[in-house]
XYZ file of C-alpha atoms in Angstrom:
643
model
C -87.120 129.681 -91.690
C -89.043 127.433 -93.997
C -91.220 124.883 -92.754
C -91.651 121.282 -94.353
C -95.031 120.436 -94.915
C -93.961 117.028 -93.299
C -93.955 118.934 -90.024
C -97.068 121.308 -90.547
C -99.310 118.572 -88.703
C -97.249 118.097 -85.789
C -96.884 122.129 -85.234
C -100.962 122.401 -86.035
C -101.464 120.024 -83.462
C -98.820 121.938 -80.820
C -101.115 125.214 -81.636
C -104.360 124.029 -80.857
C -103.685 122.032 -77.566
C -101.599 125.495 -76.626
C -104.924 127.238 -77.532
C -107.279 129.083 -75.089
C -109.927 127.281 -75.598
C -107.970 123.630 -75.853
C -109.886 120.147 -74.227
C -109.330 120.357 -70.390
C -108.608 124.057 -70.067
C -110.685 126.544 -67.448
C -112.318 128.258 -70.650
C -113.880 124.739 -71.232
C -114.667 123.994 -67.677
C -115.985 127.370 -67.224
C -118.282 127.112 -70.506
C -119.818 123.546 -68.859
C -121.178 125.603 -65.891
C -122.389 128.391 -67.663
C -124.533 125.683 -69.807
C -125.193 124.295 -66.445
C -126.272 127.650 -64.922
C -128.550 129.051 -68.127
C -130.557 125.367 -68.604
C -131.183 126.029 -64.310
C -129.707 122.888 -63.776
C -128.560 121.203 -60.520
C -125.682 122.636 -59.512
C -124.720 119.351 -57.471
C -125.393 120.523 -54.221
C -128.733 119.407 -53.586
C -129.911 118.050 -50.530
C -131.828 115.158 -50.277
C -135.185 115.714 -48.428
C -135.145 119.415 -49.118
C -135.989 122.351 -51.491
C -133.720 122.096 -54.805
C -134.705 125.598 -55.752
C -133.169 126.881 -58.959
C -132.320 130.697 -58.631
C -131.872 131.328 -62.168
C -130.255 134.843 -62.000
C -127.036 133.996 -64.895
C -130.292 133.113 -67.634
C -133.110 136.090 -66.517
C -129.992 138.216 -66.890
C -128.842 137.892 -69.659
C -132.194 137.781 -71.127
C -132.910 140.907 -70.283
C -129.581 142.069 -71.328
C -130.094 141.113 -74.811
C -133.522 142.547 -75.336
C -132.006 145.436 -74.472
C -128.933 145.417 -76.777
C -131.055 143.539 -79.618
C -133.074 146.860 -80.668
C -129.967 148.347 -80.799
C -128.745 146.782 -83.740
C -132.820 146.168 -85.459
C -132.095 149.361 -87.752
C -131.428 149.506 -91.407
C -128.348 151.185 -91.392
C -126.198 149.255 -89.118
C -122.551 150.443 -90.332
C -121.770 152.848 -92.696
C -118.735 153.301 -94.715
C -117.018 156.458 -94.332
C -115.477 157.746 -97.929
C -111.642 158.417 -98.199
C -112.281 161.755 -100.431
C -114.538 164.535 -101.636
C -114.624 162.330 -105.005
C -115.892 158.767 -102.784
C -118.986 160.433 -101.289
C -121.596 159.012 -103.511
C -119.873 155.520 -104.009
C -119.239 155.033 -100.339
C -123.112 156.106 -99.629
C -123.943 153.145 -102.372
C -121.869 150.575 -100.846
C -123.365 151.329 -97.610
C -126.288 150.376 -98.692
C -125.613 147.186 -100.977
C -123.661 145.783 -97.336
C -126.222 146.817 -94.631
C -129.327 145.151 -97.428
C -126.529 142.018 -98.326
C -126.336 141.603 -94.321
C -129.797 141.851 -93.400
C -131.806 140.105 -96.350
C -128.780 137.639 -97.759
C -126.847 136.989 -94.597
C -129.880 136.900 -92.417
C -127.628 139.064 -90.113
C -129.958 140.334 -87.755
C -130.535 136.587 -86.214
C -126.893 135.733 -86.600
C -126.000 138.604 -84.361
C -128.816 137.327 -81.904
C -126.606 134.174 -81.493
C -123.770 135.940 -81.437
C -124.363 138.194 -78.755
C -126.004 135.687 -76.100
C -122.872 133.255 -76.698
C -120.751 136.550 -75.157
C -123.187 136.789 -72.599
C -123.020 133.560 -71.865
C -119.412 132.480 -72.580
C -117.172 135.165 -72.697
C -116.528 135.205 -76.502
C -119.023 135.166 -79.661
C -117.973 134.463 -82.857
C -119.576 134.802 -86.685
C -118.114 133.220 -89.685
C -118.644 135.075 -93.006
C -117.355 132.746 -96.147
C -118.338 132.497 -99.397
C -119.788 129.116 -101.115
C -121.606 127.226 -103.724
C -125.054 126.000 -102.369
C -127.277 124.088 -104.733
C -130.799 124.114 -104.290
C -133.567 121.045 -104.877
C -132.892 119.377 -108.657
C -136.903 120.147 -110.779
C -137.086 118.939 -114.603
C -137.955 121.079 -117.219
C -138.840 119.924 -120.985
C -137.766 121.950 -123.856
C -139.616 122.219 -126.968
C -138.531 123.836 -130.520
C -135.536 123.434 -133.067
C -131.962 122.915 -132.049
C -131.242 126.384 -131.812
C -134.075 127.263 -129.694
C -133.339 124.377 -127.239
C -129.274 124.870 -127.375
C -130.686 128.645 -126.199
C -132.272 128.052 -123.520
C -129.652 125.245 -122.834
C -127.650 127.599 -122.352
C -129.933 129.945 -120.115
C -129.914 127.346 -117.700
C -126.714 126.616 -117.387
C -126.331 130.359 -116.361
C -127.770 129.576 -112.880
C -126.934 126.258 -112.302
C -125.926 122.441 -113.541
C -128.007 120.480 -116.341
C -127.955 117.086 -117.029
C -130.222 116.337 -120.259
C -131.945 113.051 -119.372
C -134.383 112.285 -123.101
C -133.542 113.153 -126.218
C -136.308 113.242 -128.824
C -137.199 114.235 -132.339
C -140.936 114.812 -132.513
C -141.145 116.158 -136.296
C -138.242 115.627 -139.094
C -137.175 118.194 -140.927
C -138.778 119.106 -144.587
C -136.922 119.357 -147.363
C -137.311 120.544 -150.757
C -135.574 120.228 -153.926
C -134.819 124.213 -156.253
C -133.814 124.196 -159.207
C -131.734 127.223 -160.324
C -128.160 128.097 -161.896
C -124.672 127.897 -161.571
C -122.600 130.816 -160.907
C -122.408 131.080 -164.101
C -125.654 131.711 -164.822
C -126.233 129.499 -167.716
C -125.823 126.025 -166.040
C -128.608 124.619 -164.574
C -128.185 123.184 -161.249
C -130.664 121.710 -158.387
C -130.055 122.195 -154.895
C -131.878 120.466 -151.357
C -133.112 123.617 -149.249
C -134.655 122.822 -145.502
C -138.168 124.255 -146.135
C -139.178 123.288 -142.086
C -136.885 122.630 -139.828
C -136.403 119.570 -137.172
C -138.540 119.455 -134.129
C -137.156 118.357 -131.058
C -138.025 117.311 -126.779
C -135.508 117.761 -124.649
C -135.840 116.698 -120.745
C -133.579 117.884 -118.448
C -132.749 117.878 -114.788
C -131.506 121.392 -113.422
C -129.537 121.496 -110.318
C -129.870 125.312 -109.399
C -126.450 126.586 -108.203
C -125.804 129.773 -106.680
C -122.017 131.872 -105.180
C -123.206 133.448 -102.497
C -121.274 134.536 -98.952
C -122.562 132.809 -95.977
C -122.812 134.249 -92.369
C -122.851 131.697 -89.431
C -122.803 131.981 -85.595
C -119.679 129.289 -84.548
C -120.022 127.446 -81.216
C -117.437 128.707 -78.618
C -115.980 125.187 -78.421
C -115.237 125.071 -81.317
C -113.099 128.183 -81.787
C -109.692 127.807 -80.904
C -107.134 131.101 -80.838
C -103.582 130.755 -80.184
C -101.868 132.614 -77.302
C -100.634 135.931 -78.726
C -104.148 136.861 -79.599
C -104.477 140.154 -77.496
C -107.721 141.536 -78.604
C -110.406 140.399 -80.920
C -109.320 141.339 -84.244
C -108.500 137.656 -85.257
C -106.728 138.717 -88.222
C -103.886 138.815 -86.016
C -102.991 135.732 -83.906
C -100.420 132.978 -85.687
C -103.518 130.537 -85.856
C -107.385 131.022 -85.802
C -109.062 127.335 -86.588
C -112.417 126.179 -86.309
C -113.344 122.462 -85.320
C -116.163 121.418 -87.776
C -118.211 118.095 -87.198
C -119.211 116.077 -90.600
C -119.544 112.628 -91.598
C -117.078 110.673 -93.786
C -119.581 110.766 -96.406
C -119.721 114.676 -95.973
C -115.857 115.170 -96.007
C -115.668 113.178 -98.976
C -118.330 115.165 -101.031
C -115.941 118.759 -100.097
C -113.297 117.025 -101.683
C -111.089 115.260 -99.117
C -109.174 112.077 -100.057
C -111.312 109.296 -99.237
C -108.916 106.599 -98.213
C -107.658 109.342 -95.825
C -111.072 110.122 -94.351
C -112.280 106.805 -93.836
C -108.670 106.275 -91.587
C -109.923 109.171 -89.643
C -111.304 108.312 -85.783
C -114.889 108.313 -85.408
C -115.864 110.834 -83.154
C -119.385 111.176 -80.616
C -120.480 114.756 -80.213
C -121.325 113.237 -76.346
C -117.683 112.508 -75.859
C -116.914 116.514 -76.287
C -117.589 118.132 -72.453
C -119.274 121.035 -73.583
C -120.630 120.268 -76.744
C -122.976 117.877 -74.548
C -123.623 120.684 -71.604
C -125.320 122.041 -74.337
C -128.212 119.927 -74.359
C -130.931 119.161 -71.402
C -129.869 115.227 -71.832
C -126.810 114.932 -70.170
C -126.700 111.429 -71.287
C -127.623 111.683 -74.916
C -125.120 110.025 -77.354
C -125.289 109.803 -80.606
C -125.867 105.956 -82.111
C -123.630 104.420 -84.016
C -124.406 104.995 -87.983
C -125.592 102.113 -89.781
C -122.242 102.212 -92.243
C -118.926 104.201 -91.673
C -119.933 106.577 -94.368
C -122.519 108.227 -91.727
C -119.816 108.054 -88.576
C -118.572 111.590 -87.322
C -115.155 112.880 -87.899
C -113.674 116.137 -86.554
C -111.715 118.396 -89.336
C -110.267 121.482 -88.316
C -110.130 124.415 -90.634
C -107.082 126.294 -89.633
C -105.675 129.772 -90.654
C -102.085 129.687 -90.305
C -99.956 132.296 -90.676
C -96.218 130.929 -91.119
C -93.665 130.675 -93.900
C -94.272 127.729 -95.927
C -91.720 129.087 -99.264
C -88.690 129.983 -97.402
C -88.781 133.625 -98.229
C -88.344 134.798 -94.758
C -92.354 136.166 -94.416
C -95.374 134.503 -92.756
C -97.976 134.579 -94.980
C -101.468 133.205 -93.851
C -102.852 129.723 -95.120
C -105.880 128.146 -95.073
C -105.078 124.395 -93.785
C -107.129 121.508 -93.313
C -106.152 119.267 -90.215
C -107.381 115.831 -88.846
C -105.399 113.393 -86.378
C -102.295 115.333 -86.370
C -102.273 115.066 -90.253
C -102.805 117.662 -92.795
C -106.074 116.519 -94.966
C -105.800 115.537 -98.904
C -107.738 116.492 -101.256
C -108.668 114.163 -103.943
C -106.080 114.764 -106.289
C -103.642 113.157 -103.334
C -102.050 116.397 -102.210
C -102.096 118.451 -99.187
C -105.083 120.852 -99.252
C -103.137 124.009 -98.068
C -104.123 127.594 -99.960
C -102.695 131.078 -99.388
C -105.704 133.456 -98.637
C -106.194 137.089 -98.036
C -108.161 137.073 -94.617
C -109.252 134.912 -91.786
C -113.330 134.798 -92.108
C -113.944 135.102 -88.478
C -115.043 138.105 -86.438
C -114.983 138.143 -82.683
C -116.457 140.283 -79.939
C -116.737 140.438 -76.350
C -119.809 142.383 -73.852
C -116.726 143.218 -71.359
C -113.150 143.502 -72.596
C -109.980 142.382 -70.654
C -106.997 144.231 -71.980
C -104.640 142.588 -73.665
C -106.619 139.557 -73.451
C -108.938 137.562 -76.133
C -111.067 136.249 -73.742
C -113.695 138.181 -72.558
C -115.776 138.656 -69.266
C -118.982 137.234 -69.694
C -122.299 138.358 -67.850
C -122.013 134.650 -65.989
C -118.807 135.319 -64.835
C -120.015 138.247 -62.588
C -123.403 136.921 -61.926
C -122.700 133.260 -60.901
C -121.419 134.056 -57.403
C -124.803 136.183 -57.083
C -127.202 133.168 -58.132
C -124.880 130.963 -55.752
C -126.010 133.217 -52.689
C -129.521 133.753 -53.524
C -129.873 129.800 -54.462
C -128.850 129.095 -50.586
C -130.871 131.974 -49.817
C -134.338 130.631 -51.253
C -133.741 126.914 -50.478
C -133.294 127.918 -46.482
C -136.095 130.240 -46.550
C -138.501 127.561 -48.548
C -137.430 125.263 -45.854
C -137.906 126.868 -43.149
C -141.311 127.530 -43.919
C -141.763 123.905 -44.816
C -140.212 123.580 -41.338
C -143.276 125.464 -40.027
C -145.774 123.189 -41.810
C -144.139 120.211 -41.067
C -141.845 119.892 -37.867
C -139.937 116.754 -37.590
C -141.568 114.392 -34.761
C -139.851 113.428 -31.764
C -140.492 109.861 -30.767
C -139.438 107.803 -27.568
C -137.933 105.912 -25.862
C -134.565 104.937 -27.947
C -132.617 107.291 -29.910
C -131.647 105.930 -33.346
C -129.037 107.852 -35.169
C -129.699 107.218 -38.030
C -132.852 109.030 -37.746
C -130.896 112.492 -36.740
C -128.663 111.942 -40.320
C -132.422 111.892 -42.145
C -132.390 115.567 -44.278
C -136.202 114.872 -45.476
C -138.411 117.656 -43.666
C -140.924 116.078 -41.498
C -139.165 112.740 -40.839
C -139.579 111.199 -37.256
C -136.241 111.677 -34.892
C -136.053 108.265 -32.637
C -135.313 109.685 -29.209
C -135.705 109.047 -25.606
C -133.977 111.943 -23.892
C -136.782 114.640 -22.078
C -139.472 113.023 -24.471
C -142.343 111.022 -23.092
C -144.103 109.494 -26.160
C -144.340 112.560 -28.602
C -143.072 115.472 -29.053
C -141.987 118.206 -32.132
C -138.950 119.191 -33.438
C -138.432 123.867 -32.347
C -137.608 126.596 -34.939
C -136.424 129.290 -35.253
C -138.484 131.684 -37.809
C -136.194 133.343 -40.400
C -138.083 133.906 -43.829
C -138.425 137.555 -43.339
C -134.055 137.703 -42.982
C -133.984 135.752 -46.345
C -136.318 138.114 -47.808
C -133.905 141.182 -46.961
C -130.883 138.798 -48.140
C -132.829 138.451 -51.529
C -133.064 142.137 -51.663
C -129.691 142.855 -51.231
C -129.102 140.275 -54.171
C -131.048 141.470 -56.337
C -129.313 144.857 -55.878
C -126.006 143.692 -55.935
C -127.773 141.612 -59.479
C -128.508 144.731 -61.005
C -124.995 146.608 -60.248
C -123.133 143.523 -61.853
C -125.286 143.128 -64.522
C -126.414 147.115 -65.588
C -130.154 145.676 -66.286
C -132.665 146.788 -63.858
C -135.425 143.718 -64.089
C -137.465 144.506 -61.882
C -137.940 148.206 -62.378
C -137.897 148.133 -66.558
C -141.264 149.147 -66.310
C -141.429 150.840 -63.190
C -143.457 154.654 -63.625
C -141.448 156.965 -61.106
C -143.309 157.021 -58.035
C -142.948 159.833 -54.999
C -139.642 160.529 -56.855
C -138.610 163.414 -58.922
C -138.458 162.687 -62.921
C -134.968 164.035 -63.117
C -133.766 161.459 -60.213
C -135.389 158.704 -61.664
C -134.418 159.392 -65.185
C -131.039 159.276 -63.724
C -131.093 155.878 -62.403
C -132.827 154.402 -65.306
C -129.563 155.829 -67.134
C -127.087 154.583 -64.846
C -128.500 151.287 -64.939
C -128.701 151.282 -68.510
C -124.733 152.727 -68.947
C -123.483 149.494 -68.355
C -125.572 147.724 -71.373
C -124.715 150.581 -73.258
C -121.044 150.028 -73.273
C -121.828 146.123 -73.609
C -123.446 146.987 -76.750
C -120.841 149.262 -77.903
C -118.139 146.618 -77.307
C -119.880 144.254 -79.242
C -120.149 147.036 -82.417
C -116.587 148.262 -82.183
C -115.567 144.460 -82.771
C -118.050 141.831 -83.802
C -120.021 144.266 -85.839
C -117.653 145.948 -87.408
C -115.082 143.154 -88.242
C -118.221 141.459 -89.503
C -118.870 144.211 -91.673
C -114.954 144.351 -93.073
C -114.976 140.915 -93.808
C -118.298 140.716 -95.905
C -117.147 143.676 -97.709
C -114.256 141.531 -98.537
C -115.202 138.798 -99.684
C -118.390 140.023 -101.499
C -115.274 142.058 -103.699
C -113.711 138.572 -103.983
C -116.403 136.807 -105.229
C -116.567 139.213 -108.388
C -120.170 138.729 -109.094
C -123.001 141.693 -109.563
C -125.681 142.133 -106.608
C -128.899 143.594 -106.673
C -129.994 145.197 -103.788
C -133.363 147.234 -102.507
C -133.090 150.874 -101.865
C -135.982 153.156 -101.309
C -138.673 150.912 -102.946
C -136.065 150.500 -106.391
C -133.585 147.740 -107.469
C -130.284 148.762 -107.907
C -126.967 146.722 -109.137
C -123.843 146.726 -108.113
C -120.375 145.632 -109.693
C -118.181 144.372 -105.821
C -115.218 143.736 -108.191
C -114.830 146.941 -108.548
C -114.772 147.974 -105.254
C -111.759 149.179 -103.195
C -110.194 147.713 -100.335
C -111.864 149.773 -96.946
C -111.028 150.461 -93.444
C -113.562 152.643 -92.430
C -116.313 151.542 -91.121
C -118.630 152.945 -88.467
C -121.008 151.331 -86.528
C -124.301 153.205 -85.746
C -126.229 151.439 -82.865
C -129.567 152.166 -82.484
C -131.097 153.698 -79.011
C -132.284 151.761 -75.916
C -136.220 151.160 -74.907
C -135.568 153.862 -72.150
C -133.351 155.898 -74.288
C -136.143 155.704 -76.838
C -139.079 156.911 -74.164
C -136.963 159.851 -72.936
C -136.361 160.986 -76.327
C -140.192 160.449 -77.460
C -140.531 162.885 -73.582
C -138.135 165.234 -74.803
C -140.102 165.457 -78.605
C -143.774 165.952 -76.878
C -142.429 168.823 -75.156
C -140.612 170.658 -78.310
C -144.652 170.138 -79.785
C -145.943 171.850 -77.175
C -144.162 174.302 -76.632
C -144.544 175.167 -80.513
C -148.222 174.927 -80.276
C -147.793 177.738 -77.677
C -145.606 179.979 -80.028
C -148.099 179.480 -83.081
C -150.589 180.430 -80.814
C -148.965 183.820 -79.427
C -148.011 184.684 -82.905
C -144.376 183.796 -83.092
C -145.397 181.784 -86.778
C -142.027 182.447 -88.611
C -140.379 184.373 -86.063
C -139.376 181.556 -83.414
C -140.884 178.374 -85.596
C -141.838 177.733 -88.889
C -144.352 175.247 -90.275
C -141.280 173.279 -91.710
C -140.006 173.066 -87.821
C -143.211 171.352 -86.702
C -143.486 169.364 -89.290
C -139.811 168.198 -88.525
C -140.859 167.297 -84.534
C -143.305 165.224 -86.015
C -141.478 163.189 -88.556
C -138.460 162.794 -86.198
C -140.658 161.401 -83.434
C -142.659 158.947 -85.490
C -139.533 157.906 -86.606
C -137.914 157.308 -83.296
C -140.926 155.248 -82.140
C -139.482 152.898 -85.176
C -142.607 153.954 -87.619
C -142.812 152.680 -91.005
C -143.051 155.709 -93.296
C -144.326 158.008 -90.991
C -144.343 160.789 -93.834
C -147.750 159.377 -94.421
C -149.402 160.011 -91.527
C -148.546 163.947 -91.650
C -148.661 166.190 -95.232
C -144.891 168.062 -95.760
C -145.291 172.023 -95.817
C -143.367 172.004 -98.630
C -145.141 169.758 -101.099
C -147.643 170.569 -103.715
C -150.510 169.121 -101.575
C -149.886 171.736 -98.880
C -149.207 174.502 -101.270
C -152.368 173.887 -102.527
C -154.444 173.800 -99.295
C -152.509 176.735 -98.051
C -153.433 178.933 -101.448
C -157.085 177.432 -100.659
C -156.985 178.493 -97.324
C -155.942 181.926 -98.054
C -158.361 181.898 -101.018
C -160.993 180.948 -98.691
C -159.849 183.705 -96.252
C -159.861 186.452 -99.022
C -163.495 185.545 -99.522
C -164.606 185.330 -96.087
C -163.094 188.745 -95.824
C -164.274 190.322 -98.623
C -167.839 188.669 -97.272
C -167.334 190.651 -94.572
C -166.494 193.504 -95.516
C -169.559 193.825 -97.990
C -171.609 192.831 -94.729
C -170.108 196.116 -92.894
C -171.138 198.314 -95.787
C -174.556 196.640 -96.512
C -175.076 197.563 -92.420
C -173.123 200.814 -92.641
C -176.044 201.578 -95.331
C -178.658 200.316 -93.470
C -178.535 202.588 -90.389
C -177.561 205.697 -92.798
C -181.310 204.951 -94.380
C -182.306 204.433 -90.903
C -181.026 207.558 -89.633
C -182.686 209.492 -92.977
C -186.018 208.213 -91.911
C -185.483 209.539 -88.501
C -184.792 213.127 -89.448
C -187.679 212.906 -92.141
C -190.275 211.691 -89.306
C -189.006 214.505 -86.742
C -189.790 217.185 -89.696
């Protein structure tokens, strides 16, 4: 069924309050305390008078989660594109590298992920947006000197790479002129004609507004992501709507191209008045000031990707909307701004998948009820040892009750009862129980969370290496699979989508491979699906590895030494060990820290070597004779003497 545009506001604005993450809902209430809980806020059950202990188990967490995950995804290759024939080898191998150096150096990916990732941690979801625009850079003026032709030429260079407004005009030498005299065609009537003999001089100033297309990558708040209910996993190219919430001033909507009578009818909006927006920040009571004019005030536009039938042709195709106040936005020209596109630019991943579910489980979600227990856990213990330093007083005759309500450690109790003049408050000592409560905690921490804090750089002690290499990997298994969640969807999508809409955008990249520039025509690309993601190792992954390498080298030192050279190991098989450790450690180059077997270099020191060996032989052998002489004389002089 078609769908009048005059009712496209009112069903945009049904879709996002149905949303997951809509104002009011337990994803938003649940993203406040998990702000709360990573800032080590109070919690709101404080005690006056007594220890307000943070436990801060939800933030050290996921720290340490993500500097585990984050060298997983530091490598060069991040995802490679797998080819669809024999024929796509090379061109898929060339892509791969254009997207993984367009990611990395254009994208500034490697941060963007960083966001990413900790926002899953932290809030169930993360989310990157990869879009293409046109960013201008600072205006500079140029002059131009020469004739017409030389300034409309480099005119004209400019205006390759960006906007030009000329500001002076000037001629600084007039052309020369001079009269010829000559014939007509006929060649008998004589005729005079004005030649230029030097030709006009001219200064031009300009102003150059450098202007670039380029595809953007951005991490997008959580709470301002908002997925309608039939998303069941986190490939958002499927759910009816995907929309972002994006904060700008009227000013700012105006300049993209929105109708300005419209925008300046829109509500002015305080970043304070949104819940978690403001959790975000240490200053719960922050607010933004009012702007000094309208122009600067803050108005919320949501860019929505719809996917309905707007031409009555009986298929949902997806549209890029503009929404504000349960209106569809204008664009300048008066009309709705409403576009068909291809994709929706957003990628989503999770650390802990619930099936059939968007949302996520975040690290917070199983670690909160842990820092709840070991925050009551420290705050008793702290207090009772306060308790010890400072027992409340007992002080008669009267008993005030007020005095017994007092929380503050050390205050006097007013009280007549079995007390003379003065007397102390008994205790009951029970640090060393909240010590073995902490323990248990902080065991229970590490099961939830798969990273093992306090034993990351633990050296197996009165243990064997096989059982503690065992629990090193089983506490690791869990970050693992975190890490592999978060390259089977954010990654990846990511990866899809920039592939996308660097083909869209039609324009030629260069890109650095091995040292060389090389360019690249995206236009011609072809649409691709397969994409694998190739996650670097662990830090303990890494060291077991680096174990395993040491002992390959020694136990090929051992062969070379028995004389299994080229029966059992080669030089080429050493040399391998070497390269393939060095480059595990994350060396740069290591090739030049040991000389290939099969290069000229060690060609050349290897016929050396056996030159050198010849000679020593030969050496030798002429040493043997020259002796084997030497006693033969010897043993002549002998027999002559005897005779």
């Amino acid at each position: 069924m078609r769908v009048e545009n005059k009712n496209l506001g009112a069903l945009i604005r049904v879709e996002i309050e149905q949303s997951d993450n809509n104002p009011g809902s337990q994803t938003e209430e649940n993203s406040q305390d998990a702000y709360d809980y990573f800032l080590y806020r109070p919690k709101g059950d404080e005690v006056q008078g007594r220890n307000q202990t943070q436990s801060g188990d939800v933030a050290d967490m996921i720290d340490h989660i993500s500097s585990e995950i984050q060298p997983m995804y530091q490598v060069d290759t991040l995802v490679e594109i797998r080819p669809e024939n024999a024929q796509d080898v090379e061109q898929a191998e060339q892509e791969t590298r254009a997207l993984n150096w367009y990611f990395r150096e254009r994208c500034r990916g490697r941060e963007r992920l960083d966001e990413a990732v900790q926002d899953g941690l932290l809030l169930r979801n993360g989310y990157l947006k990869c879009w293409p625009e046109e960013s201008y850079g600072l205006p500079y003026q140029e002059t131009i000197e020469g004739t017409r032709m030389q300034v409309d030429a480099q005119l004209s260079q400019y205006q390759q790479n960006g906007e030009v407004r000329v500001t002076e005009e000037k001629v600084t030498q007039e052309a020369v002129t001079a009269v010829v005299a000559g014939y007509g065609p006929d060649g008998f009537t004589p005729v005079e004609a004005e030649i230029e003999v030097s030709p006009e001089q001219m200064e031009v100033e300009v102003t150059v507004i450098p202007k670039r297309n380029q595809i953007l990558l951005a991490c997008v708040a959580r709470e301002d992501m908002f997925i309608s209910r039939d998303g069941t996993d986190q490939d958002l190219q499927k759910p009816r709507m995907v929309a972002q919430r994006r904060w700008m001033t009227r000013n700012e909507a105006v300049s993209l191209g929105f109708d300005q009578k419209q925008v300046w009818t829109l509500r002015a909006q305080s970043v304070s008045g949104d819940d978690t927006k403001t959790a975000r920040y240490s200053d719960q009571n922050s607010t933004r000031a009012k702007a000094a004019d309208s122009g600067g005030d803050i108005v919320e536009i949501y860019e929505v990707y719809y996917l309905i039938d707007l031409d009555g042709d009986g298929i949902a195709e997806r549209h890029k909307i503009y929404y504000s106040d349960g209106k569809v936005m204008k664009g300048q020209d008066g009309e709705e701004v409403v576009e068909m596109v291809r994709m929706v630019p957003f990628a989503s991943g999770v650390p802990l998948k619930v099936s059939h579910r968007h949302q996520g489980r975040s690290i917070f979600d199983k670690i909160k009820p842990i820092e709840d227990s070991k925050r009551t856990l420290l705050r008793q213990g702290l207090d009772n040892i306060e308790l010890a330093n400072n027992r409340r007083p007992l002080i008669g005759p009267g008993v005030n009750e007020d005095d017994v309500e007092e929380t503050e450690i050390g205050a006097y109790i007013r009280c007549a009862k079995g007390i003379d003049q003065y007397g102390e408050t008994q205790y009951s000592a029970i640090f060393g129980e909240t010590l073995q409560g902490l323990g248990y905690m902080d065991k229970m921490r590490r099961e939830r969370g798969g990273s093992s804090i306090e034993s990351s750089n633990t050296e197996p002690v009165n243990i064997a290496a096989h059982t503690f290499e065992r629990s090193m990997s089983a506490s690791e298994q869990l970050v693992m699979m975190m890490a592999v969640n978060y390259g089977t969807t954010l990654i990846r999508d990511v990866f899809v989508i920039l592939h996308q809409q660097l083909k869209l955008l039609g324009e030629s990249i260069s890109f650095e491979n091995g040292g060389e520039w090389q360019e690249m025509e995206p236009a011609q690309w072809i649409d691709r699906e397969r994409f694998t993601v190739k996650l670097g190792l662990t830090t303990g992954e890494k060291q077991r590895r680096a174990g395993a390498y040491e002992g390959i080298f020694a136990k090929q030192m051992q062969l070379l030494q028995s004389g299994a050279d080229g029966v059992l190991i080669s030089e080429d098989g050493v040399y391998q060990t070497l390269i393939d450790q060095a480059n595990l450690m994350g060396m740069v180059d290591p090739e030049q820290y040991y000389v290939d077997p099969q290069s000229d270099e060690a060609k050349q020191a290897r016929q050396q070597k056996q030159q050198a060996a010849q000679q020593q032989a030969q050496a030798q052998e002429q040493a043997a004779q020259q002796q084997q002489q030497l006693l033969m004389q010897l043993e002549q002089m002998r027999q002559q003497t005897s005779l």
